[in-house]
Amino acid sequence: MIKTIVKLTASIFIAQAAGAIGGLVTAPAITTWYPTQRKPPFNPPNWIFGPVWTILYTLMGVALYLVWRRGDEAPEMKPQINRAITIFGIQLGLNTLWSFLFFGLKSPRYALAEIGFLWASILAAIIMFFPISAVAAILLIPYILWVSFASVLNYYIWQLNR
């Protein structure tokens, strides 16, 4: 039981930490640079991003936990699980990188180029998670949908501010 709680807590912490790191560079730009950018009419209000990302990072953490836990239940799947967790780590790194490109460098252009890699890595994580834990894969679907929306939003912000 303790091992389960530690793994679940660590998994959620890892995902939330990625969000917090991205938030360090995002927060200053939200009140300075970002308000100066022209945005499409479907741009959500700023207050929506925090709650949405908190939920998404929590879902990512739970998904990671479900895959990680499976290694204890099915040791023969360890190589497959390790590859899936590696892909998950890559997408988490790309997620954080996007914040640095968009808000830190103030470059919707570079962020748009990078978000394609992020989207592909999320899809790869979903595909790799599915045979290990279908629930874990399903938990990543809201994330890829939000990143799909963010990609469109990123594109329009880039276009409107060139």
mmCIF file of C-alpha atoms in Angstrom:
data_model
loop_
_atom_site.group_PDB
_atom_site.id
_atom_site.type_symbol
_atom_site.label_atom_id
_atom_site.label_comp_id
_atom_site.label_asym_id
_atom_site.label_seq_id
_atom_site.Cartn_x
_atom_site.Cartn_y
_atom_site.Cartn_z
ATOM 1 C CA MET A 1 0.000 0.000 0.000
ATOM 2 C CA ILE A 2 2.778 2.477 0.896
ATOM 3 C CA LYS A 3 4.623 1.619 -2.315
ATOM 4 C CA THR A 4 1.449 2.339 -4.298
ATOM 5 C CA ILE A 5 0.942 5.717 -2.639
ATOM 6 C CA VAL A 6 4.599 6.650 -3.155
ATOM 7 C CA LYS A 7 4.498 5.704 -6.850
ATOM 8 C CA LEU A 8 1.222 7.536 -7.444
ATOM 9 C CA THR A 9 2.432 10.631 -5.611
ATOM 10 C CA ALA A 10 5.783 10.578 -7.422
ATOM 11 C CA SER A 11 4.090 10.170 -10.805
ATOM 12 C CA ILE A 12 1.738 13.092 -10.244
ATOM 13 C CA PHE A 13 4.583 15.167 -8.811
ATOM 14 C CA ILE A 14 6.751 14.508 -11.903
ATOM 15 C CA ALA A 15 3.980 15.655 -14.245
ATOM 16 C CA GLN A 16 3.065 18.674 -12.110
ATOM 17 C CA ALA A 17 6.752 19.617 -11.783
ATOM 18 C CA ALA A 18 7.023 19.805 -15.568
ATOM 19 C CA GLY A 19 4.069 22.160 -15.529
ATOM 20 C CA ALA A 20 5.605 24.228 -12.741
ATOM 21 C CA ILE A 21 8.884 24.572 -14.643
ATOM 22 C CA GLY A 22 6.999 25.753 -17.712
ATOM 23 C CA GLY A 23 4.965 28.041 -15.483
ATOM 24 C CA LEU A 24 8.103 29.797 -14.258
ATOM 25 C CA VAL A 25 8.716 31.176 -17.728
ATOM 26 C CA THR A 26 5.037 31.533 -18.609
ATOM 27 C CA ALA A 27 3.899 33.593 -15.605
ATOM 28 C CA PRO A 28 5.912 36.771 -16.313
ATOM 29 C CA ALA A 29 4.940 36.777 -19.995
ATOM 30 C CA ILE A 30 1.227 36.384 -19.218
ATOM 31 C CA THR A 31 1.118 39.890 -17.762
ATOM 32 C CA THR A 32 3.662 41.576 -20.036
ATOM 33 C CA TRP A 33 4.178 40.160 -23.521
ATOM 34 C CA TYR A 34 1.132 37.925 -24.049
ATOM 35 C CA PRO A 35 -1.501 40.683 -23.603
ATOM 36 C CA THR A 36 0.181 42.632 -26.411
ATOM 37 C CA GLN A 37 -0.321 39.796 -28.890
ATOM 38 C CA ARG A 38 -3.274 39.751 -31.254
ATOM 39 C CA LYS A 39 -5.330 36.606 -30.697
ATOM 40 C CA PRO A 40 -8.117 34.875 -32.600
ATOM 41 C CA PRO A 41 -11.699 35.233 -31.364
ATOM 42 C CA PHE A 42 -11.681 31.658 -30.001
ATOM 43 C CA ASN A 43 -8.770 32.380 -27.642
ATOM 44 C CA PRO A 44 -9.879 31.300 -24.145
ATOM 45 C CA PRO A 45 -9.592 33.736 -21.247
ATOM 46 C CA ASN A 46 -6.252 33.522 -19.430
ATOM 47 C CA TRP A 47 -7.829 32.191 -16.222
ATOM 48 C CA ILE A 48 -8.874 28.950 -17.973
ATOM 49 C CA PHE A 49 -5.326 27.778 -18.734
ATOM 50 C CA GLY A 50 -4.234 27.180 -15.131
ATOM 51 C CA PRO A 51 -7.115 24.873 -14.152
ATOM 52 C CA VAL A 52 -7.036 23.024 -17.480
ATOM 53 C CA TRP A 53 -3.290 22.385 -17.277
ATOM 54 C CA THR A 54 -3.512 21.351 -13.627
ATOM 55 C CA ILE A 55 -6.115 18.743 -14.536
ATOM 56 C CA LEU A 56 -4.148 17.591 -17.587
ATOM 57 C CA TYR A 57 -0.890 17.247 -15.633
ATOM 58 C CA THR A 58 -2.749 15.260 -12.974
ATOM 59 C CA LEU A 59 -4.197 12.944 -15.632
ATOM 60 C CA MET A 60 -0.706 12.555 -17.117
ATOM 61 C CA GLY A 61 0.655 11.669 -13.692
ATOM 62 C CA VAL A 62 -2.035 9.061 -13.082
ATOM 63 C CA ALA A 63 -1.396 7.610 -16.552
ATOM 64 C CA LEU A 64 2.324 7.394 -15.790
ATOM 65 C CA TYR A 65 1.556 5.691 -12.482
ATOM 66 C CA LEU A 66 -0.682 3.077 -14.145
ATOM 67 C CA VAL A 67 2.056 2.181 -16.615
ATOM 68 C CA TRP A 68 4.803 2.230 -13.986
ATOM 69 C CA ARG A 69 2.710 0.038 -11.644
ATOM 70 C CA ARG A 70 2.172 -2.502 -14.407
ATOM 71 C CA GLY A 71 5.886 -3.316 -14.228
ATOM 72 C CA ASP A 72 5.326 -4.748 -10.738
ATOM 73 C CA GLU A 73 2.380 -6.813 -11.945
ATOM 74 C CA ALA A 74 3.958 -8.068 -15.189
ATOM 75 C CA PRO A 75 7.777 -8.114 -14.948
ATOM 76 C CA GLU A 76 7.982 -9.628 -18.447
ATOM 77 C CA MET A 77 6.657 -6.313 -19.783
ATOM 78 C CA LYS A 78 9.482 -4.256 -18.220
ATOM 79 C CA PRO A 79 11.272 -3.507 -21.544
ATOM 80 C CA GLN A 80 8.007 -2.367 -23.150
ATOM 81 C CA ILE A 81 7.108 -0.343 -20.063
ATOM 82 C CA ASN A 82 10.547 1.284 -19.963
ATOM 83 C CA ARG A 83 10.208 2.340 -23.619
ATOM 84 C CA ALA A 84 6.733 3.728 -22.979
ATOM 85 C CA ILE A 85 7.938 5.677 -19.939
ATOM 86 C CA THR A 86 10.864 7.026 -21.984
ATOM 87 C CA ILE A 87 8.463 8.307 -24.652
ATOM 88 C CA PHE A 88 6.318 9.794 -21.889
ATOM 89 C CA GLY A 89 9.390 11.567 -20.515
ATOM 90 C CA ILE A 90 10.242 12.912 -23.960
ATOM 91 C CA GLN A 91 6.750 14.329 -24.437
ATOM 92 C CA LEU A 92 6.891 15.867 -20.959
ATOM 93 C CA GLY A 93 10.193 17.527 -21.858
ATOM 94 C CA LEU A 94 8.743 18.789 -25.145
ATOM 95 C CA ASN A 95 5.733 20.114 -23.249
ATOM 96 C CA THR A 96 8.015 22.171 -21.015
ATOM 97 C CA LEU A 97 10.138 23.267 -23.977
ATOM 98 C CA TRP A 98 7.055 24.682 -25.686
ATOM 99 C CA SER A 99 6.547 27.121 -22.791
ATOM 100 C CA PHE A 100 10.154 28.278 -23.074
ATOM 101 C CA LEU A 101 9.825 28.814 -26.816
ATOM 102 C CA PHE A 102 6.414 30.505 -26.797
ATOM 103 C CA PHE A 103 6.591 32.548 -23.592
ATOM 104 C CA GLY A 104 10.310 32.631 -22.771
ATOM 105 C CA LEU A 105 11.635 33.414 -26.250
ATOM 106 C CA LYS A 106 8.314 35.028 -27.176
ATOM 107 C CA SER A 107 8.377 33.061 -30.393
ATOM 108 C CA PRO A 108 5.053 31.606 -31.514
ATOM 109 C CA ARG A 109 6.906 30.576 -34.685
ATOM 110 C CA TYR A 110 9.440 28.351 -32.914
ATOM 111 C CA ALA A 111 6.747 27.081 -30.548
ATOM 112 C CA LEU A 112 4.572 26.120 -33.514
ATOM 113 C CA ALA A 113 7.407 24.131 -35.073
ATOM 114 C CA GLU A 114 8.022 22.382 -31.757
ATOM 115 C CA ILE A 115 4.378 21.637 -30.956
ATOM 116 C CA GLY A 116 4.223 19.250 -33.910
ATOM 117 C CA PHE A 117 6.901 17.129 -32.240
ATOM 118 C CA LEU A 118 5.057 17.414 -28.928
ATOM 119 C CA TRP A 119 1.803 16.249 -30.527
ATOM 120 C CA ALA A 120 3.526 13.303 -32.204
ATOM 121 C CA SER A 121 5.214 12.296 -28.955
ATOM 122 C CA ILE A 122 1.875 12.395 -27.097
ATOM 123 C CA LEU A 123 0.356 10.179 -29.782
ATOM 124 C CA ALA A 124 3.331 7.816 -29.470
ATOM 125 C CA ALA A 125 2.837 7.700 -25.687
ATOM 126 C CA ILE A 126 -0.859 6.895 -26.120
ATOM 127 C CA ILE A 127 -0.058 4.120 -28.576
ATOM 128 C CA MET A 128 2.679 2.699 -26.350
ATOM 129 C CA PHE A 129 0.585 2.970 -23.175
ATOM 130 C CA PHE A 130 -2.455 1.229 -24.638
ATOM 131 C CA PRO A 131 -1.216 -2.391 -24.539
ATOM 132 C CA ILE A 132 0.206 -1.805 -21.059
ATOM 133 C CA SER A 133 -2.850 -0.007 -19.625
ATOM 134 C CA ALA A 134 -5.793 1.029 -21.756
ATOM 135 C CA VAL A 135 -6.935 3.350 -18.960
ATOM 136 C CA ALA A 136 -3.544 5.119 -18.982
ATOM 137 C CA ALA A 137 -3.811 5.626 -22.741
ATOM 138 C CA ILE A 138 -7.353 6.967 -22.411
ATOM 139 C CA LEU A 139 -6.251 9.395 -19.689
ATOM 140 C CA LEU A 140 -3.916 11.028 -22.236
ATOM 141 C CA ILE A 141 -6.701 11.696 -24.758
ATOM 142 C CA PRO A 142 -7.853 14.994 -23.169
ATOM 143 C CA TYR A 143 -4.202 16.083 -23.241
ATOM 144 C CA ILE A 144 -3.735 15.415 -26.964
ATOM 145 C CA LEU A 145 -7.066 17.123 -27.666
ATOM 146 C CA TRP A 146 -5.992 20.219 -25.697
ATOM 147 C CA VAL A 147 -2.601 20.253 -27.433
ATOM 148 C CA SER A 148 -4.419 19.960 -30.770
ATOM 149 C CA PHE A 149 -6.447 23.042 -29.832
ATOM 150 C CA ALA A 150 -3.286 24.761 -28.562
ATOM 151 C CA SER A 151 -1.620 24.023 -31.905
ATOM 152 C CA VAL A 152 -4.384 25.816 -33.784
ATOM 153 C CA LEU A 153 -4.280 28.688 -31.309
ATOM 154 C CA ASN A 154 -0.486 28.856 -31.577
ATOM 155 C CA TYR A 155 -0.758 28.980 -35.379
ATOM 156 C CA TYR A 156 -3.249 31.853 -35.322
ATOM 157 C CA ILE A 157 -1.238 33.847 -32.803
ATOM 158 C CA TRP A 158 1.832 33.418 -34.977
ATOM 159 C CA GLN A 159 -0.061 34.481 -38.090
ATOM 160 C CA LEU A 160 -1.747 37.465 -36.454
ATOM 161 C CA ASN A 161 1.517 38.813 -35.033
ATOM 162 C CA ARG A 162 4.022 38.290 -37.860
#
